XYZ file of C-alpha atoms in Angstrom:
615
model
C 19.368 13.762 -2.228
C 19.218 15.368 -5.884
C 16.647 16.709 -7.094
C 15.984 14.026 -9.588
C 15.873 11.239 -7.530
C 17.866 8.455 -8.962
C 19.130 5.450 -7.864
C 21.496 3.740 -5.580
C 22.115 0.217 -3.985
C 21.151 -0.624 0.008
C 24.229 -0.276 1.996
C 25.120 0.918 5.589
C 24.818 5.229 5.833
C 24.111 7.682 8.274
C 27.471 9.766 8.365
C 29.895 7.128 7.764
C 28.378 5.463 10.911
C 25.532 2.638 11.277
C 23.997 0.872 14.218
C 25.488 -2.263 15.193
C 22.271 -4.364 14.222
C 20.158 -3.124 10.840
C 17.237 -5.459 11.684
C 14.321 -3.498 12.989
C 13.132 -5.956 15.412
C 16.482 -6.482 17.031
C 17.463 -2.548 17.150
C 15.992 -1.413 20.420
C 17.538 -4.592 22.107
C 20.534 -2.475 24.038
C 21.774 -1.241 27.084
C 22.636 2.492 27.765
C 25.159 3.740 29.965
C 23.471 5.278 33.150
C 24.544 8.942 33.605
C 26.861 9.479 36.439
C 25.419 11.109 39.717
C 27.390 13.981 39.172
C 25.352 14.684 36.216
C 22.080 14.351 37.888
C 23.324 16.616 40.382
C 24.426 19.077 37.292
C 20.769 19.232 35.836
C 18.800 18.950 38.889
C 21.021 22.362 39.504
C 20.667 23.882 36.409
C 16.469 23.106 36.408
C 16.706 20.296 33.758
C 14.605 18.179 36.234
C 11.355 20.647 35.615
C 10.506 18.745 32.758
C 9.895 14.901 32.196
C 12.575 13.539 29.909
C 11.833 10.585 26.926
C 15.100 8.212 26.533
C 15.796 7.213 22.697
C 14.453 3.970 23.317
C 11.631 4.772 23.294
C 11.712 6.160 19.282
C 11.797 2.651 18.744
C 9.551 1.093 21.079
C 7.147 3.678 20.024
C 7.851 2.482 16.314
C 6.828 -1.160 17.075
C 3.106 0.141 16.724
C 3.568 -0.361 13.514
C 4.051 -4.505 12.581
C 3.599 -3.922 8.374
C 6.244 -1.543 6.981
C 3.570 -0.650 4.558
C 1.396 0.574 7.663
C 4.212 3.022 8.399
C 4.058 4.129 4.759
C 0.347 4.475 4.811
C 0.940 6.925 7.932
C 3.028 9.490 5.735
C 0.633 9.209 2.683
C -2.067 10.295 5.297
C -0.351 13.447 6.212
C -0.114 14.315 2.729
C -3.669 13.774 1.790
C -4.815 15.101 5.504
C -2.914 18.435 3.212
C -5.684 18.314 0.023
C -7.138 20.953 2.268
C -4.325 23.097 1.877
C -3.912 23.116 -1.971
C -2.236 19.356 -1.652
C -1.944 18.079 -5.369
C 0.426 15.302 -5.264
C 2.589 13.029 -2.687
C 5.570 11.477 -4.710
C 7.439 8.315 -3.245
C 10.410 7.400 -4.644
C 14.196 6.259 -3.792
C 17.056 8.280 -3.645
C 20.809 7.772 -2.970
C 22.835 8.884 0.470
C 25.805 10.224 -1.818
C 27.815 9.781 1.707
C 27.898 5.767 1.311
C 25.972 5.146 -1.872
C 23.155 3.481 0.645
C 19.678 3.836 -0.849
C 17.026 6.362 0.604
C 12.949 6.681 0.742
C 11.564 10.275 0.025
C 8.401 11.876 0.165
C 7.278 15.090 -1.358
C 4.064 16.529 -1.404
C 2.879 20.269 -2.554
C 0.614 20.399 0.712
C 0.347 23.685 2.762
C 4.269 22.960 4.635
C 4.704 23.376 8.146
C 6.156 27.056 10.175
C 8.999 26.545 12.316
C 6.378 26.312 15.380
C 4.454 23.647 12.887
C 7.750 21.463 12.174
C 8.322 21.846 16.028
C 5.205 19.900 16.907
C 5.119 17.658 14.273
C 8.615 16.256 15.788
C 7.244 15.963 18.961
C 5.417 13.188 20.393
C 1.931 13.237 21.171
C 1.117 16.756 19.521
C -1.227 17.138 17.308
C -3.342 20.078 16.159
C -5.983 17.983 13.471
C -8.961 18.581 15.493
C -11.253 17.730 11.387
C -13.720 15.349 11.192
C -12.656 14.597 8.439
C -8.478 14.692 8.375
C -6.895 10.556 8.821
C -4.057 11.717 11.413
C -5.452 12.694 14.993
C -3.015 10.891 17.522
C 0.130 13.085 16.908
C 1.709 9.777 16.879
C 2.005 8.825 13.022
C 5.572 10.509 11.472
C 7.527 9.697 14.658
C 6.873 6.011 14.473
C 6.115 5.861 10.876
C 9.795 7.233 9.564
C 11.717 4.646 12.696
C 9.550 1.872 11.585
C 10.835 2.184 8.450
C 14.560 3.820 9.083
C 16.823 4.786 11.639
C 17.183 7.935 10.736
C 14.936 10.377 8.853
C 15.073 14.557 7.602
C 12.459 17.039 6.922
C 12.805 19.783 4.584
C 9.683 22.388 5.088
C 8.784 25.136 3.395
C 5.738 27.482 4.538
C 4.050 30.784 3.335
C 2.112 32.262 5.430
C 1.263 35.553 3.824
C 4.307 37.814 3.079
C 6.588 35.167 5.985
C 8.002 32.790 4.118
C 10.394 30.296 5.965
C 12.241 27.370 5.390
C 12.749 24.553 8.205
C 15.024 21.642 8.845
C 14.736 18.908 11.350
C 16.520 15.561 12.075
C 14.947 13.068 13.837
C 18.281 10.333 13.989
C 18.330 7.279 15.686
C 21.439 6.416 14.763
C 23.271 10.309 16.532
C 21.111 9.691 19.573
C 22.606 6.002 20.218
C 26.133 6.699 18.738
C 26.396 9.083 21.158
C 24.872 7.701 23.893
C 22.034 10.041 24.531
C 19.673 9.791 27.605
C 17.475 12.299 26.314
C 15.814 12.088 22.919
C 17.602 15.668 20.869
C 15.929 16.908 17.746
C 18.297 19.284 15.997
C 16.204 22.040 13.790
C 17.270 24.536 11.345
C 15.266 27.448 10.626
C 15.828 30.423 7.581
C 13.163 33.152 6.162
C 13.631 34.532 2.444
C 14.677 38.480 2.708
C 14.790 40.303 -0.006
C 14.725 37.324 -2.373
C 17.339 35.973 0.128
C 17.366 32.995 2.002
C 19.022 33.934 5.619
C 19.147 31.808 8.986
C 16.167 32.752 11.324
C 17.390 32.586 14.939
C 15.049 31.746 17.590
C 17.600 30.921 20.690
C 21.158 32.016 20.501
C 23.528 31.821 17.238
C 25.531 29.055 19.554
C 22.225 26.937 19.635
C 21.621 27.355 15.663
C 24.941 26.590 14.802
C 25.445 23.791 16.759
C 22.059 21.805 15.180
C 24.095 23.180 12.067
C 26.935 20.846 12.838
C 24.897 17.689 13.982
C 22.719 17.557 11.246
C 25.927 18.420 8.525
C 27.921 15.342 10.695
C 24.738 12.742 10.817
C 22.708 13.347 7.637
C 23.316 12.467 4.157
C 24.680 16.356 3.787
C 27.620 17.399 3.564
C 27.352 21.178 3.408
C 24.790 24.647 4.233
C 24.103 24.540 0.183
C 23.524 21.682 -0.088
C 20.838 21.447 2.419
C 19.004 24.258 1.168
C 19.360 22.629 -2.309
C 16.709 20.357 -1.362
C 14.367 23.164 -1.356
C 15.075 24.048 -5.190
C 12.078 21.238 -5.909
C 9.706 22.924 -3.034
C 8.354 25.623 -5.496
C 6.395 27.597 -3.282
C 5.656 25.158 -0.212
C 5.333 21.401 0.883
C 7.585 19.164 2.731
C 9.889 16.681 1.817
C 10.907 13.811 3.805
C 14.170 11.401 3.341
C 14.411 8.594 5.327
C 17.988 6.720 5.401
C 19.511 3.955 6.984
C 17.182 1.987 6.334
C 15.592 -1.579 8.269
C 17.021 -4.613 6.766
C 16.175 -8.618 7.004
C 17.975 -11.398 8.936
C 19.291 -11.777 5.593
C 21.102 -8.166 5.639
C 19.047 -7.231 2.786
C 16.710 -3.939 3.212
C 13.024 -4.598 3.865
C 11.854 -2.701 0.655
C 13.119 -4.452 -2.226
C 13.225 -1.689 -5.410
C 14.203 -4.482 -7.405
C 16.064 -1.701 -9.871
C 19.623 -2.057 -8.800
C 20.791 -4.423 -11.360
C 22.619 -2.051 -13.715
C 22.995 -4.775 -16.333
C 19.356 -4.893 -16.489
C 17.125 -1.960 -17.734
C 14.076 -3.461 -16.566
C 12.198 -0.612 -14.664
C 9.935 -1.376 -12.290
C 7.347 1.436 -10.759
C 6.744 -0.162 -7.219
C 8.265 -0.457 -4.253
C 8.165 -4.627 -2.877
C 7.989 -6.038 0.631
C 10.903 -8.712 0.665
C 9.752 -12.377 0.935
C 6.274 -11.856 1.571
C 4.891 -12.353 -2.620
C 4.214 -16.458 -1.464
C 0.848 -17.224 -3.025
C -1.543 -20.069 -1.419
C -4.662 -21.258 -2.953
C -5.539 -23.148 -6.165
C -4.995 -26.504 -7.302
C -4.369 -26.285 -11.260
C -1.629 -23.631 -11.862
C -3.973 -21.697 -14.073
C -5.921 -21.244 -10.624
C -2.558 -19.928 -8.531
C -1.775 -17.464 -11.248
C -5.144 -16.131 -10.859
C -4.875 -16.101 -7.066
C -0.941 -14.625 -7.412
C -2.692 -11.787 -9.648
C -5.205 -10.416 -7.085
C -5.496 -7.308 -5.073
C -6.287 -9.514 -1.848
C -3.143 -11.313 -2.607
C -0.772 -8.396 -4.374
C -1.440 -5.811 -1.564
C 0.589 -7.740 1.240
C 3.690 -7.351 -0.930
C 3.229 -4.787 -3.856
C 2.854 -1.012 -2.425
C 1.183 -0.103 -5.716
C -1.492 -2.441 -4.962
C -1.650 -1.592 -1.464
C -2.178 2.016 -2.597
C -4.503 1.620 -4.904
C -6.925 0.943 -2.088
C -6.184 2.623 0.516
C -8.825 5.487 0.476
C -12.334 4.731 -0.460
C -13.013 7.440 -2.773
C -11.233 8.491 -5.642
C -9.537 11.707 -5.440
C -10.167 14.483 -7.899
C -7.364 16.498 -8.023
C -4.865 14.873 -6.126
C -2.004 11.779 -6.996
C 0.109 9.402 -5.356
C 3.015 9.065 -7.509
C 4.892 5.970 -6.734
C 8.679 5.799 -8.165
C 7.501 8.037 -11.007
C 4.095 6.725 -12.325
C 0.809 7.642 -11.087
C -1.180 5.483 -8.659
C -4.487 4.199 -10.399
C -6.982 4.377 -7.683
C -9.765 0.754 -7.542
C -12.786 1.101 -6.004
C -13.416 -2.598 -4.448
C -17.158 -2.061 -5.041
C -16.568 -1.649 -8.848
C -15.478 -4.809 -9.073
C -17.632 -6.948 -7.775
C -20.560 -8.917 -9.901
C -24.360 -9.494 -8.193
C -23.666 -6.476 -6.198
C -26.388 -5.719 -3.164
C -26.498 -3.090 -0.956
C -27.370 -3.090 2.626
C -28.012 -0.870 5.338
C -26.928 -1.511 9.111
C -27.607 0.875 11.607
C -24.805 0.369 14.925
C -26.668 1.341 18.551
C -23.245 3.448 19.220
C -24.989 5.372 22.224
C -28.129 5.936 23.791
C -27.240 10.005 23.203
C -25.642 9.694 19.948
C -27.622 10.673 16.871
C -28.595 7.573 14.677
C -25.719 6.416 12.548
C -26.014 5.030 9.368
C -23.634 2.382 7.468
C -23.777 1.452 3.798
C -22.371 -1.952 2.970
C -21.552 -2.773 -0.539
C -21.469 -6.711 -1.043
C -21.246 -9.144 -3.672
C -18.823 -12.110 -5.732
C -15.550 -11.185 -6.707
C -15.444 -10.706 -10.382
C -13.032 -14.109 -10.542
C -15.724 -15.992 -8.377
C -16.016 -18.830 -8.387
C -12.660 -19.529 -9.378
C -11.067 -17.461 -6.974
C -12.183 -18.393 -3.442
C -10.972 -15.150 -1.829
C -13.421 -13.803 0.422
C -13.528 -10.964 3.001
C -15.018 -7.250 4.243
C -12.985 -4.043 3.372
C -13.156 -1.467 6.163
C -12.893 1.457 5.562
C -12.050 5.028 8.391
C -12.964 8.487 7.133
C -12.248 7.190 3.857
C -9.094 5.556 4.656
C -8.832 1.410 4.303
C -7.854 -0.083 8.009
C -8.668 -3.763 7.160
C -8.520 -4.818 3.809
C -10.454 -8.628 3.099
C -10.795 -9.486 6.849
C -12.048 -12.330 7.253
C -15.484 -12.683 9.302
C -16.007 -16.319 8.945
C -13.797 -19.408 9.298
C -11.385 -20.252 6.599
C -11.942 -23.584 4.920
C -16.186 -23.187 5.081
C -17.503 -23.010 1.831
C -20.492 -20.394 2.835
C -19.323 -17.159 2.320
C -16.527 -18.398 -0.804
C -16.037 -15.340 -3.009
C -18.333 -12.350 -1.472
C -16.646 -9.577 -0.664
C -18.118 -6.470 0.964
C -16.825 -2.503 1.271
C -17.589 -0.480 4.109
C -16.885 2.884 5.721
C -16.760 2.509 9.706
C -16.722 6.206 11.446
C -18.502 5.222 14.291
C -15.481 3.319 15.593
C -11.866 4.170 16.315
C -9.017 2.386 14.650
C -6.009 1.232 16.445
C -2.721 3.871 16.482
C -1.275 1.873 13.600
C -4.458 1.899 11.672
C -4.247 -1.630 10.386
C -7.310 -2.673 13.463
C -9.918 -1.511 15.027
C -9.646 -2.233 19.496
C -11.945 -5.000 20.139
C -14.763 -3.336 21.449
C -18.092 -4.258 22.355
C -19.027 -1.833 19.407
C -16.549 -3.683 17.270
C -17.279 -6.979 18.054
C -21.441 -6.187 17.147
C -19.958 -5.135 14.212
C -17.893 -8.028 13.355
C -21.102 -10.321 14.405
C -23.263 -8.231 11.907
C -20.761 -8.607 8.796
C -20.870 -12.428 9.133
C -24.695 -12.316 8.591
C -24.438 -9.934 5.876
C -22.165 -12.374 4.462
C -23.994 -15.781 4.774
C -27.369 -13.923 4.248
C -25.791 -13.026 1.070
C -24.089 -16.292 -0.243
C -28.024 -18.176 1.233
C -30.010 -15.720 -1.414
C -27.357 -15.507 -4.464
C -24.877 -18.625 -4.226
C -26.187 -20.594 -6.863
C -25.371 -17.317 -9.084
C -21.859 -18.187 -9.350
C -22.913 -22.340 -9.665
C -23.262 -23.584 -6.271
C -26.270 -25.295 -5.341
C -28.789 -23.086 -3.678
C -29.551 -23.117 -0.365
C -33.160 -21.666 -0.274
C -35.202 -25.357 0.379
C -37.342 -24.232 -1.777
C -35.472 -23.562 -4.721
C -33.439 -26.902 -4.039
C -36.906 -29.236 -4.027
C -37.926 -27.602 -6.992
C -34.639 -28.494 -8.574
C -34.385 -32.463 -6.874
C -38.325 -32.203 -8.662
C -37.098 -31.285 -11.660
C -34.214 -34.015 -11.726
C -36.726 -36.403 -10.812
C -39.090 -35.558 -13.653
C -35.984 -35.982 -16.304
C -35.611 -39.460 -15.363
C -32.689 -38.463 -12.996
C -28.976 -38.844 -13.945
C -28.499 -42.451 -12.894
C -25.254 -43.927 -11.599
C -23.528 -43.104 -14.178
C -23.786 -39.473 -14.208
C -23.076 -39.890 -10.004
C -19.836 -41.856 -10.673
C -18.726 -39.370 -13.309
C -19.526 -36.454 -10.636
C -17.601 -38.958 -8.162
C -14.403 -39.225 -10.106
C -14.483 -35.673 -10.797
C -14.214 -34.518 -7.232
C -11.397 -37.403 -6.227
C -9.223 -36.140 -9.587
C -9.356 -32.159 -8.892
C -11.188 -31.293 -11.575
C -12.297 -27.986 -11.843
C -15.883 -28.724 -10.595
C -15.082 -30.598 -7.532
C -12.722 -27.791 -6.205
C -15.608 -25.087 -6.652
C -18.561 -27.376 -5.078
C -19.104 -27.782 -1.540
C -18.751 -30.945 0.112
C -22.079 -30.745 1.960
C -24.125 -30.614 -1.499
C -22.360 -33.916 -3.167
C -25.826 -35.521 -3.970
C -26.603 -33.267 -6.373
C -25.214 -31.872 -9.926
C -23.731 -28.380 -10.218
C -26.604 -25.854 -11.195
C -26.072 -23.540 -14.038
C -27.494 -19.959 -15.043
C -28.165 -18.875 -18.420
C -29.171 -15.278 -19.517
C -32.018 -14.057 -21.264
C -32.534 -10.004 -21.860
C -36.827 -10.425 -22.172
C -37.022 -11.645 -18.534
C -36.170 -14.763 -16.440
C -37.936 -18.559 -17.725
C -37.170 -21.631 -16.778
C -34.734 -24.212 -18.464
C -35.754 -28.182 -17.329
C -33.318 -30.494 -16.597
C -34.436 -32.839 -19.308
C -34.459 -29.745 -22.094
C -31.062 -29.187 -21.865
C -29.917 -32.510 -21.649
C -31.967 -33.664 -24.455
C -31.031 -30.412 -26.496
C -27.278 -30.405 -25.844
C -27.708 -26.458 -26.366
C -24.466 -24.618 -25.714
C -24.455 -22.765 -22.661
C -25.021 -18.672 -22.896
C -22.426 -16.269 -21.042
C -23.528 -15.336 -17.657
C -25.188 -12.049 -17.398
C -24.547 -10.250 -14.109
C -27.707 -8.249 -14.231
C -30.169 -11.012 -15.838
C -30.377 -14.158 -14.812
C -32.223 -16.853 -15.821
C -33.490 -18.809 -12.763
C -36.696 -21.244 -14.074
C -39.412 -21.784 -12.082
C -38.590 -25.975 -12.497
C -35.758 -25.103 -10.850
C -33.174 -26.996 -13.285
C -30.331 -25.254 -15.057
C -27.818 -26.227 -17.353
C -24.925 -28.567 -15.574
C -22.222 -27.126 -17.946
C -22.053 -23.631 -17.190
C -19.875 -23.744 -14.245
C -17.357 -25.774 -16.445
C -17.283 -22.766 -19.166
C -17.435 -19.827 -16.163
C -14.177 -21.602 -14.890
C -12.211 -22.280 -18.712
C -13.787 -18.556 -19.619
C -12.242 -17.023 -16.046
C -8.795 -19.094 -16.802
C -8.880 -17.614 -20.033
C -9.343 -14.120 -19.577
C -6.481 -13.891 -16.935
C -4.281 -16.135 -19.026
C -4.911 -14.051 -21.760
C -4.303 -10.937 -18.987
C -1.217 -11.899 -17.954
C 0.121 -12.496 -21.151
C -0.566 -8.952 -22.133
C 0.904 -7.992 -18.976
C 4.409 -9.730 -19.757
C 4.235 -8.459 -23.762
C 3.901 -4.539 -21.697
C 7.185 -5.608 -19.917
C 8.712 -6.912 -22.992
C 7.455 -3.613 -25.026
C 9.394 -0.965 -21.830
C 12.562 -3.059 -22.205
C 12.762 -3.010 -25.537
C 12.318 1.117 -25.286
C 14.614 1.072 -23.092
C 17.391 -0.759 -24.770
C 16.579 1.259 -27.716
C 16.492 4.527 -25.797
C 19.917 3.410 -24.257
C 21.563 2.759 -27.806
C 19.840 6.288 -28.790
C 21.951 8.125 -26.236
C 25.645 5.627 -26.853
C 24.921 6.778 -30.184
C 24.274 10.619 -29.747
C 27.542 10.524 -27.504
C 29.576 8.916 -29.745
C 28.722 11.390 -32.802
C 29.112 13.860 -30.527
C 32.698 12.538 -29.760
C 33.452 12.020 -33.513
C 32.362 15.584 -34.234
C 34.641 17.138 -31.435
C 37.460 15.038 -33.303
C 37.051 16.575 -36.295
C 37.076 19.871 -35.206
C 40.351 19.287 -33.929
C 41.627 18.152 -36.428
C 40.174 20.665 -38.545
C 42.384 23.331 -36.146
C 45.381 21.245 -36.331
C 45.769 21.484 -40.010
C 44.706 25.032 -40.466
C 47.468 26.000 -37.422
C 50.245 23.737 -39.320
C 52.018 26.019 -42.109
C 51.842 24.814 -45.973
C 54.786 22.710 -47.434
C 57.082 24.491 -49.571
C-alpha cells in the first residue's frame, strides 16, 4: 500500500490465494475438517484445553451484525473520532492497490493517540474493550473485528504509539482468508512488534524469536507485503502516531463485482469522483413529474443509502472543530439536519427511564424539510452520544398524508443502540419513545400544516376559512371541476393535497414584515395580486381565514426551479474538474515530451562535438 494511495481495479488478492466464494453472505457457508483425536489428545496433553477456543467461523458470523456495509464503515470512523481525545485531527478513507494481484484495497488513517503492543493486542480480540467514557461511541469491544470482515476477508493494522520516551511500532493480521486456507480450528492472529532505538527501528520480542519470526512469515505469505521494508514502509506516513488500517479482499455481489463501487477505474476517463458508492442501491422512488424524482434522487434521506459522503455528512450531530473525515481526498462537509429545516419548533420530552435515575432531559428539533411540500420525505433522526443510529425513521405509516415533510433531530442517551448501531433493541423504553415521536410529529403537522399549503386542521381555523369562502360568493362548480381535473391529471396540486380535504381549495400564505393581517378570499380573487415569497419566520395567517389559492402552485415551480437550477450547477462543476483534468493531463504529455526533445538534443549536441572535423 504506497504511501500515496492510488488506484487499482477489484480483482481476487490475499497472497495469490482467494476464498472460493467472494460474496459476503455466502462466505461462512462451509464445512471444516474435524481435527483428528490424536490431536485432541496432543493439546489436552500439552494444556491447550485450559482455555476456551473461538473457530474462524465465527469472524464471520460475528460480522453478520452488521447488514449495511456502510454500518461497518461507520464502526471504524468511530474509533477514530472516539481518538479526538488523544490529539485525533483527521481519519482519511481512501482506496489503495494490493500490488500482489492489482485487487483494490480500503484504508484508514487517522493521527489519533495509536495503540501499544498490549493496546493492538486487545483491540484484536473479541469482546475487549477498555472505553469505559461517557462520552466515547465504541463500548462493546465488538466494532473493528466485525467491522473490517463485514467489509473484507482479510484486513492489517499498522500502529504506531508514544508513550513518553517508548515508542513502538505494531503489526497485526486479522485474515480470513490464512485461517480457512489452512484449515484452522482456532482463530490465529499473527502480530509484529518493533521499538525505535537510537533512531532505529528494531524487532521487540515478547515470546521467543521462533514465535516472532514465524508471524513474520504468515503475515509476509498472506498480506499484500512482500518484504520486512516494506511493511515498515507503511509507517513512513504515521509521523509521530496513529493507526492505519488496509482492508483487502474485499466482499463482492452475485454479480462478482465488489460491494463498494469507486467508480474511478476507467482509465480512459479522467472523471474523478470523491466518494465511495454502495453498488445497486442509488434506485430513487417518489415523485410523479421528473422534475419531482430529481429532487427526491438529490436528497440526503435518499443519497445516504448509497453515497458514503452523504452518509458521513450526518453521522455525528455536532460539528467537529478541529477534526476531518477525509473521504478519497476531499474533506467531508459536515450538515446539521436541524439547519435545514423551515418552521422549526422545539420541544422538550422528558423519558421516565427509572424510578432512581436522575431526570433526563431530551431536546427535539422538528419542522418541514426545506423542499416541503414538494418533497414528501418525512422522518426522526436519532441521534447516540452524538453519533446518528437511525437516520429519517419513520414513526408513522407510509402513504398517510399527516406527518408529509416534518422531520425531527434528536439525541437519545438514555437508551442503548443495537451492536451494529443502525437500531435501538425494542424496549419498553424504546417503544415510549417511538409512541412519543409520532405525537410530536402529528402535533406538529395539526398546528403548522397549512404553512407549507395544506389545509389546516385546527376546526377553527378551517370554519373561519369555509366562512370566508362563503362570504366571496364561493368558487362554484367551476372552480370544483377545475380542482377535480387537476387531481385526476397529476398536476402539481393534486399530488401535494390530501385526499381527505378534497372539498376545499388549497390555502396559501403570504408574508408581511409589520405583522400578520388577513387576506379574504374575495380580495385576492378580485385583485389578481401576485403572490409574495413565503417567509419562514412571518407569516401571514388572516383572521378571515382565506389565503391566496396560488401560492402552493409558485412554492412548487419556485422549489423545481431552484434544484433544477442546482443540479445544473452541479453538472457545469463536473464539466469544469474534467476539463482541468484533461488540461492538467496534456500539461504533463507536454512537459514529458520537451523534456524528451531536450535530452535529444543534448545528445546530439555530444555526438557532434565527440566526431572529429572534416579535412
Amino acid at each position: 500500500m504506497p504511501a500515496a494511495m492510488a488506484g487499482g481495479t477489484g480483482g481476487i488478492g490475499g497472497g495469490g490465494r482467494a476464498l472460493d466464494c467472494r460474496s459476503f453472505w455466502k462466505a461462512g457457508a462451509f464445512e471444516s475438517a474435524s481435527a483428528p483425536s490424536r490431536e485432541f489428545h496432543d493439546a489436552l496433553e500439552a494444556g491447550d484445553f485450559d482455555r476456551a477456543r473461538v473457530h474462524p467461523k465465527f469472524l464471520h458470523t460475528n460480522a453478520t451484525s452488521h447488514k449495511w456495509a456502510f454500518g461497518a464503515i461507520a464502526e471504524l470512523l468511530d474509533n477514530a473520532v472516539d481518538e479526538i481525545c488523544n490529539g485525533a485531527t483527521f481519519i482519511k478513507v481512501d482506496k489503495s492497490v494490493n500490488l500482489k494481484d492489482n485487487s483494490t484495497m480500503l484504508v484508514f488513517q487517522d493521527d489519533g493517540g495509536g495503540m501499544d503492543p498490549e493496546g493492538v493486542r486487545r483491540c484484536m480480540s473479541l469482546g475487549f474493550s477498555t472505553k469505559k467514557s461517557k462520552k466515547t461511541i465504541g463500548q462493546y469491544g465488538n466494532g473493528f473485528k466485525t467491522s473490517t470482515m463485514r467489509l473484507g476477508a482479510d484486513a492489517i493494522v499498522f500502529t504506531r504509539a508514544n508513550r513518553g520516551s517508548n515508542v513502538t511500532l505494531s503489526i497485526g493480521l486479522l485474515s480470513y482468508t490464512f485461517l480457512r486456507r489452512t484449515m484452522k480450528d482456532d482463530i490465529v492472529v499473527p502480530m509484529l512488534d518493533f521499538k525505535i532505538q537510537d533512531g532505529h527501528i528494531v524487532p521487540l520480542v515478547y515470546g521467543s524469536q521462533g514465535d516472532w519470526d514465524s508471524s513474520l512469515k504468515i503475515i509476509l505469505e498472506w498480506s499484500p507485503f512482500s518484504s520486512k521494508e516494506e511493511l515498515l514502509q507503511q509507517f513512513k506516513d504515521i509521523v509521530s502516531h496513529g493507526t492505519k488500517v488496509a482492508i483487502y479482499n474485499l466482499w463482492m455481489n452475485d454479480d462478482g463485482l465488489l460491494e463498494l463501487d469507486f467508480e474511478d477505474d476507467d482509465e480512459a476517463s479522467l472523471h474523478i469522483i470523491f466518494d465511495i458508492l454502495l453498488r445497486d442501491q442509488d434506485k430513487a422512488s417518489g415523485g410523479v413529474t421528473k422534475a419531482q424524482k430529481e429532487i427526491v434522487q438529490q436528497h440526503i434521506s435518499h443519497r445516504l443509502r448509497f453515497s458514503l459522503r452523504a452518509y458521513t455528512s450526518i453521522l455525528y450531530l455536532k460539528k467537529f472543530e478541529n477534526f476531518q473525515i477525509i473521504l478519497r481526498g476531499k474533506p467531508v462537509e459536515q450538515i446539521r439536519i436541524a439547519d435545514e429545516l423551515k418552521f422549526k419548533k422545539l420541544v422538550t420530552y422528558k423519558p421516565q427511564v427509572a424510578h432512581d435515575s436522575q431526570v433526563v432531559s431530551v431536546k427535539v428539533d422538528v419542522g418541514f424539510a426545506k423542499e416541503a411540500p414538494v418533497l414528501g420525505i418525512f422522518g426522526m433522526n436519532v441521534y447516540h452520544k452524538n453519533r446518528l443510529i437511525m437516520p429519517f425513521w419513520k414513526v408513522l405509516q407510509e402513504g398517510s398524508s399527516r406527518g408529509r415533510s416534518v422531520v425531527g433531530v434528536l439525541e437519545a442517551n438514555f437508551i442503548e443502540p443495537a451492536h451494529d448501531k443502525q437500531d435501538f433493541e425494542r424496549t419498553p423504553l424504546f417503544i415510549r419513545l417511538e409512541a412519543k415521536l409520532r405525537q410530536i410529529i402529528l402535533d406538529y403537522w395539526k398546528e403548522k400544516c397549512h404553512l407549507i399549503g395544506y389545509q389546516p386542521v385546527d376546526p377553527q381555523l378551517r370554519s373561519q376559512y369555509k366562512a370566508a369562502l362563503k362570504d366571496s360568493g364561493n368558487p362554484g362548480p367551476k372552480s370544483q371541476q377545475k380542482a377535480s381535473t387537476s387531481r385526476r391529471t397529476g398536476g402539481h396540486t393534486s399530488n401535494l393535497l390530501p385526499e381527505t380535504y378534497d372539498d376545499t381549495e388549497v390555502i396559501g400564505l403570504t408574508a408581511n414584515g409589520s405583522g400578520s393581517r388577513v387576506r379574504s378570499f374575495g380580495q385576492a380573487q378580485g385583485n389578481s395580486m401576485e403572490p409574495v415569497g413565503l417567509d419562514e419566520n412571518s407569516v401571514d395567517i388572516g383572521s378571515d381565514g382565506a389565503l391566496d389559492p396560488n401560492i402552493m402552485e409558485k412554492l412548487s415551480e419556485e422549489n423545481i426551479g431552484l434544484f433544477t437550477r442546482r443540479e445544473e450547477l452541479r453538472q457545469r462543476d463536473t464539466q469544469l474538474r474534467q476539463t482541468v483534468g484533461e488540461l492538467e493531463q496534456q500539461l504533463a504529455e507536454t512537459k514529458k515530451k520537451c523534456a524528451q526533445l531536450a535530452d535529444d538534443l543534448r545528445i546530439r549536441k555530444s555526438q557532434q562535438q565527440q566526431q572529429p572535423p572534416y579535412i
